[in-house]
Coordinates of C-alpha atoms in Angstrom, one line a residue:
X193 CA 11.0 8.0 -7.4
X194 CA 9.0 5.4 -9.5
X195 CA 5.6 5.6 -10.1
X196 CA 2.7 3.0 -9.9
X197 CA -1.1 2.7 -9.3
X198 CA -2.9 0.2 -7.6
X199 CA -5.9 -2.0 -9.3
X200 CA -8.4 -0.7 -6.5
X201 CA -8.7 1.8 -9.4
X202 CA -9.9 -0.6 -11.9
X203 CA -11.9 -3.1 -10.1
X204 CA -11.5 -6.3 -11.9
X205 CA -9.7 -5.5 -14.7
X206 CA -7.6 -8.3 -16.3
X207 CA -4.1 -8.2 -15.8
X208 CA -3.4 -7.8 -20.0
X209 CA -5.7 -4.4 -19.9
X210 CA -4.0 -3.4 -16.7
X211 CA -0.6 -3.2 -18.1
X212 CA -1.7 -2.1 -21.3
X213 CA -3.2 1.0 -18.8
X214 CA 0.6 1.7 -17.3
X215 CA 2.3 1.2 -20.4
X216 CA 0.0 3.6 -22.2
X217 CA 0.0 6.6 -19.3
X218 CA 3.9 5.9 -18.3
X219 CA 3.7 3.7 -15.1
X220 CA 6.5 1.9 -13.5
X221 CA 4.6 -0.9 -11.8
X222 CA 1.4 -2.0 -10.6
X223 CA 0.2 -2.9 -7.0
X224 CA -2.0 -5.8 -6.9
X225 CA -5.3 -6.0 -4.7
X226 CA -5.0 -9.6 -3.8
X227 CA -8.8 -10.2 -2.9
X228 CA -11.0 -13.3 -4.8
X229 CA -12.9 -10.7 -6.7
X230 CA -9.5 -9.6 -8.4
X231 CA -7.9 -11.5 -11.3
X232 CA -4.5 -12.0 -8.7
X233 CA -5.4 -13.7 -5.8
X234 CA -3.5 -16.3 -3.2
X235 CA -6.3 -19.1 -4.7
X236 CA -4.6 -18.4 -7.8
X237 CA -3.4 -21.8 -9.4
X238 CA 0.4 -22.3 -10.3
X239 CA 0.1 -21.5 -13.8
X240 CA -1.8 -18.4 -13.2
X241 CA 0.8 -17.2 -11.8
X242 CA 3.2 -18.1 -13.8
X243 CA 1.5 -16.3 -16.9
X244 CA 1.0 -13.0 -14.7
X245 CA 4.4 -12.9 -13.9
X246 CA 5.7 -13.6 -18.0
X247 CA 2.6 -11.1 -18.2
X248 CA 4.5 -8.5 -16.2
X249 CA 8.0 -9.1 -17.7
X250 CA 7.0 -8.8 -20.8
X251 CA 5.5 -5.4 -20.5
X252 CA 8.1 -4.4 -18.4
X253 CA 6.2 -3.0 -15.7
X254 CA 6.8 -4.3 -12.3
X255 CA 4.8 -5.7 -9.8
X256 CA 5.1 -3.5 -6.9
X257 CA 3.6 -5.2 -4.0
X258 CA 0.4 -7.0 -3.2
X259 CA -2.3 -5.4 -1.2
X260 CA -3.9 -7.7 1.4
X261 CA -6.2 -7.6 3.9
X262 CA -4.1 -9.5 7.1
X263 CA -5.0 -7.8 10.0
X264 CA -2.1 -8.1 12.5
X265 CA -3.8 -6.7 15.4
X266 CA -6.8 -8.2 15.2
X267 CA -8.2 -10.4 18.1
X268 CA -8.3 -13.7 18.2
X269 CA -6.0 -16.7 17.3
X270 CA -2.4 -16.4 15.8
X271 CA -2.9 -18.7 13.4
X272 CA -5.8 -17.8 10.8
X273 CA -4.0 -14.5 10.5
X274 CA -0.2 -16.1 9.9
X275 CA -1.5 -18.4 7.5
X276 CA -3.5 -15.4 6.1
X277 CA 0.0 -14.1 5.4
X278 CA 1.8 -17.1 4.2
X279 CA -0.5 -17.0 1.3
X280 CA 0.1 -14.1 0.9
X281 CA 4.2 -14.1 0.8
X282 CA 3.5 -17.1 -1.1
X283 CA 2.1 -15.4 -4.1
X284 CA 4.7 -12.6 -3.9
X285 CA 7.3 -14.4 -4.2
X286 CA 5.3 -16.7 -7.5
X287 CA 5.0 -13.0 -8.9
X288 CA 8.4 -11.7 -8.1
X289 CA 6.7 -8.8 -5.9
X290 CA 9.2 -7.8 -3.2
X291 CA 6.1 -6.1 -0.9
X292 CA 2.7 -7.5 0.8
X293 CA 0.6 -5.2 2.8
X294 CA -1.2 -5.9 6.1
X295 CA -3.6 -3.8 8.1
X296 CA -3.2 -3.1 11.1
X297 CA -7.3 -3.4 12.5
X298 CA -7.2 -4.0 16.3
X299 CA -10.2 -4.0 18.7
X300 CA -11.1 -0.1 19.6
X301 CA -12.3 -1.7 22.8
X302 CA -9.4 -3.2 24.0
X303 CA -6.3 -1.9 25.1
X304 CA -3.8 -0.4 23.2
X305 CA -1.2 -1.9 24.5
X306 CA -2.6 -5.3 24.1
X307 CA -3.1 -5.3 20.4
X308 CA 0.4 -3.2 19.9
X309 CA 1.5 -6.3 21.3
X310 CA -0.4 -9.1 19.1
X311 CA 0.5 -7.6 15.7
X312 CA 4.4 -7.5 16.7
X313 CA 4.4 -10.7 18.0
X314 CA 2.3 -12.0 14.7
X315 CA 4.9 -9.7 12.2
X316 CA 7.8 -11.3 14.0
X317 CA 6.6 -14.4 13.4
X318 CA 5.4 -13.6 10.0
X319 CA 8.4 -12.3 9.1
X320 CA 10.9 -15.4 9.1
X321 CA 8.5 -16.5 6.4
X322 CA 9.3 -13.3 4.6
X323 CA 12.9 -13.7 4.8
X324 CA 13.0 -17.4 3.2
X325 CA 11.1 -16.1 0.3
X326 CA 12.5 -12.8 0.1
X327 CA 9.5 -10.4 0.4
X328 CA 9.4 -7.7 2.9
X329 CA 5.8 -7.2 4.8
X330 CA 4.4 -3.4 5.5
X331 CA 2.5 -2.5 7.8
X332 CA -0.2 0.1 6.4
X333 CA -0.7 3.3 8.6
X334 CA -4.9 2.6 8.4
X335 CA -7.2 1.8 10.4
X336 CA -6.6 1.6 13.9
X337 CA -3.1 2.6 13.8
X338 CA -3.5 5.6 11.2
X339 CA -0.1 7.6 11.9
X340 CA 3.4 6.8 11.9
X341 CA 3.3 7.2 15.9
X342 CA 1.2 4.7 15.8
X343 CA 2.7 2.4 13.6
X344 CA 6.0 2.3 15.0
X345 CA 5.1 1.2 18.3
X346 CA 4.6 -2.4 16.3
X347 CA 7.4 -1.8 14.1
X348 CA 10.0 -1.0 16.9
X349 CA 9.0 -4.1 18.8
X350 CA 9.5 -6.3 16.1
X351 CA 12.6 -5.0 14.6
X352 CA 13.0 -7.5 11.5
X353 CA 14.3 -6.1 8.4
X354 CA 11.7 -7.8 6.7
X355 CA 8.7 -6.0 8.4
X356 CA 8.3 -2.7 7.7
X357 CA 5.9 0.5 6.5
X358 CA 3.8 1.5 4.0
X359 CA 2.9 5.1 4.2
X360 CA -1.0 6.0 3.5
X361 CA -1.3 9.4 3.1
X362 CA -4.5 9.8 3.6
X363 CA -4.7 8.3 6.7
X364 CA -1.6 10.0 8.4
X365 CA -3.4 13.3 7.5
X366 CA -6.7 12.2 8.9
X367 CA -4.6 11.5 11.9
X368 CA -3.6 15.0 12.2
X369 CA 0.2 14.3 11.6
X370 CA 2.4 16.2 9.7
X371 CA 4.5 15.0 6.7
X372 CA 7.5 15.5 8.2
X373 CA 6.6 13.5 11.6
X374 CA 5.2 10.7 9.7
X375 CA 8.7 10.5 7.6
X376 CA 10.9 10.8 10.9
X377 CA 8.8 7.8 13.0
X378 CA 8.9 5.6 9.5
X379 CA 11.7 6.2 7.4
X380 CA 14.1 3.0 8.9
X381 CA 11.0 1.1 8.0
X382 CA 10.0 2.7 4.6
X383 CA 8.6 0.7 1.9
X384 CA 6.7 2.8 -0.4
X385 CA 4.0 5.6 -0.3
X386 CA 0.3 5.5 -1.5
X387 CA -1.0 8.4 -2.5
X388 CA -4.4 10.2 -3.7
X389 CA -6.5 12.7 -3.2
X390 CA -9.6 13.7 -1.3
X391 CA -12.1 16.5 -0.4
X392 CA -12.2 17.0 3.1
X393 CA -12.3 15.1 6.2
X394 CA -16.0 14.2 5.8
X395 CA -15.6 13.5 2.4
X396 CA -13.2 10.9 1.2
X397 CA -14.4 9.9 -1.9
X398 CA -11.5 10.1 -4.5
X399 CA -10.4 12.9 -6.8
X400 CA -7.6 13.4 -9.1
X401 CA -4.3 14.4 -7.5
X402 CA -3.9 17.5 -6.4
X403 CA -7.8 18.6 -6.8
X404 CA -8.3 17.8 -3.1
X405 CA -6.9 19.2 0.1
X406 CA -4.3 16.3 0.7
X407 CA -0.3 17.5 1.0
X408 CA 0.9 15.7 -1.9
X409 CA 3.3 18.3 -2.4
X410 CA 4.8 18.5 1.8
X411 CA 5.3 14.3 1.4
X412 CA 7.1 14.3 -2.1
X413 CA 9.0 17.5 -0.5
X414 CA 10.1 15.6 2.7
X415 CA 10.8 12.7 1.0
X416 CA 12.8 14.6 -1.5
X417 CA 15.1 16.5 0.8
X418 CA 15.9 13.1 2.4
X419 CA 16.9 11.5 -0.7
X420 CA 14.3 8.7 -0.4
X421 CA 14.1 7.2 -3.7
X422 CA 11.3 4.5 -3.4
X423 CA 7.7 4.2 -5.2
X424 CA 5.0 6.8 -4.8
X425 CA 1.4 4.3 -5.8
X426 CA -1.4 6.1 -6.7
X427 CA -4.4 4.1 -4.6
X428 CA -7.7 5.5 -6.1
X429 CA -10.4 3.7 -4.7
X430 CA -12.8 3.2 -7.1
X431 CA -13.5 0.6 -5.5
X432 CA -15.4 1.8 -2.6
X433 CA -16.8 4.5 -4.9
X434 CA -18.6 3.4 -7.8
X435 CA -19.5 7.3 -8.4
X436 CA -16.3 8.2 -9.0
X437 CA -14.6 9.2 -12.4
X438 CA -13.3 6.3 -14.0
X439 CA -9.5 5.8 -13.1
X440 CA -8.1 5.1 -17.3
X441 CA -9.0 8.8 -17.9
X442 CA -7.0 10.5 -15.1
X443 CA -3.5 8.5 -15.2
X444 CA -2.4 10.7 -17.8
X445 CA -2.8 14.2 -15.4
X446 CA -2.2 12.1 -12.7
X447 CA 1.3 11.0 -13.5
X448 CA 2.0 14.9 -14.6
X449 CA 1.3 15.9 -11.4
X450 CA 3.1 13.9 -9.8
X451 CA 6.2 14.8 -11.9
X452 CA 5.6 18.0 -11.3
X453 CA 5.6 18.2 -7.5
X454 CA 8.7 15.9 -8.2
X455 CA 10.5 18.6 -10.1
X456 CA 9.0 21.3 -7.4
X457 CA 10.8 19.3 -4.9
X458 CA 14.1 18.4 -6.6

């Protein structure tokens, strides 16, 4: 498995320090939060993207996929949301990133059907956009569809080669799934795995990996004994935390333990 961190760790850090970060601590690639506050955005002009992508070849460090903020199940009108994710496939496909990630986020209020319903018909859609510029589309267990069992009653529906999942550990374990039931509902749809670290339930602020309570070590195992050979992403969200540890000092110990759950599992 390769490994990668997201820039939700280092809020606004310019693209040149953030690979300089994952060519220091050994990183494969880098996912992208593509939000206005960021450096990478979909408002980014033509040769802005052009540079980040020589940027990115030049260091050799991929970009892994670009987190957005599409929600799929959202109410409302199709259309603010499709063209949410145009933009979105637009800009992978400028940076050569083969992923984009969409949230799920339907209306607690409403039925679960309905919304199940929305987001498949809106990833269906989305997703012969996908195809014609070659970037696949996951669907993030978050939100209001936090477990695999939830996430595959959009993905099944839909069944487009170019839609698929992104695993959230996190949230699968908030959920109250188990590794190995997450992996079974998802793995046809599989497009990488986010990982991190947490306290508790009540407290989700972010730690170093493997000084919380998440399974780190069941997911790597599960994946392991089905050969899956795809990205793990470290998502630390700084972010949301401006308390937390600053993200540069951990990649180090982070991307050791990682290895080492690897090597546990191999």
């Amino acid at each position: 498995m390769k490994l990668a961190f997201s820039t939700l760790g280092v809020p606004g850090l310019p693209v040149p320090e953030v690979l300089a970060l994952a060519t220091a601590h050994g990183y494969h690639g880098v996912e992208l939060r593509a939000h206005p506050e960021e450096p990478v955005h979909p408002g980014l002009a033509p040769a802005g993207r052009a540079e980040t992508a020589a940027l990115f070849r030049d260091a050799g460090v991929e970009v892994l996929g670009l987190a957005g903020y599409a929600r799929v199940a959202a109410p409302g009108d199709d259309a603010p949301v499709l063209a949410e994710i145009r933009d979105l496939l637009r800009l992978a496909h400028d940076l050569g990133a083969p992923f984009v990630r969409v949230f799920p986020g339907a209306d607690p209020d409403r039925p679960r059907e309905e919304s199940d319903a929305i987001a498949a018909r809106r990833l269906g859609t989305a997703a012969e956009d996908a195809a014609a510029l070659g970037v696949r589309i996951l669907l993030e267990t978050h939100d209001s569809h936090r477990t695999g069992a939830d996430a595959i009653r959009i993905l099944g529906p839909v069944g487009h080669r170019q839609v698929g999942a992104l695993w959230d550990v996190m949230h699968t374990w908030l959920g109250g799934e188990q590794p190995s039931d997450t992996f079974a509902a998802l793995a046809p749809h599989l497009g990488y795995v986010q990982v991190k670290d947490i306290a508790s339930a009540e407290d989700t602020a972010p730690l170093p990996l493997g000084a919380g309570v998440l399974p780190l070590g069941e997911c790597v195992d599960v994946l392991s004994r089905h050969h899956w050979d795809g990205w793990l992403c470290w998502e630390y969200e700084k972010r949301w935390y401006e308390g937390a540890a600053p993200l540069p000092g951990l990649l180090d110990a982070g991307r050791e333990h990682l290895l080492r759950v690897l090597g546990e599992a191999a």
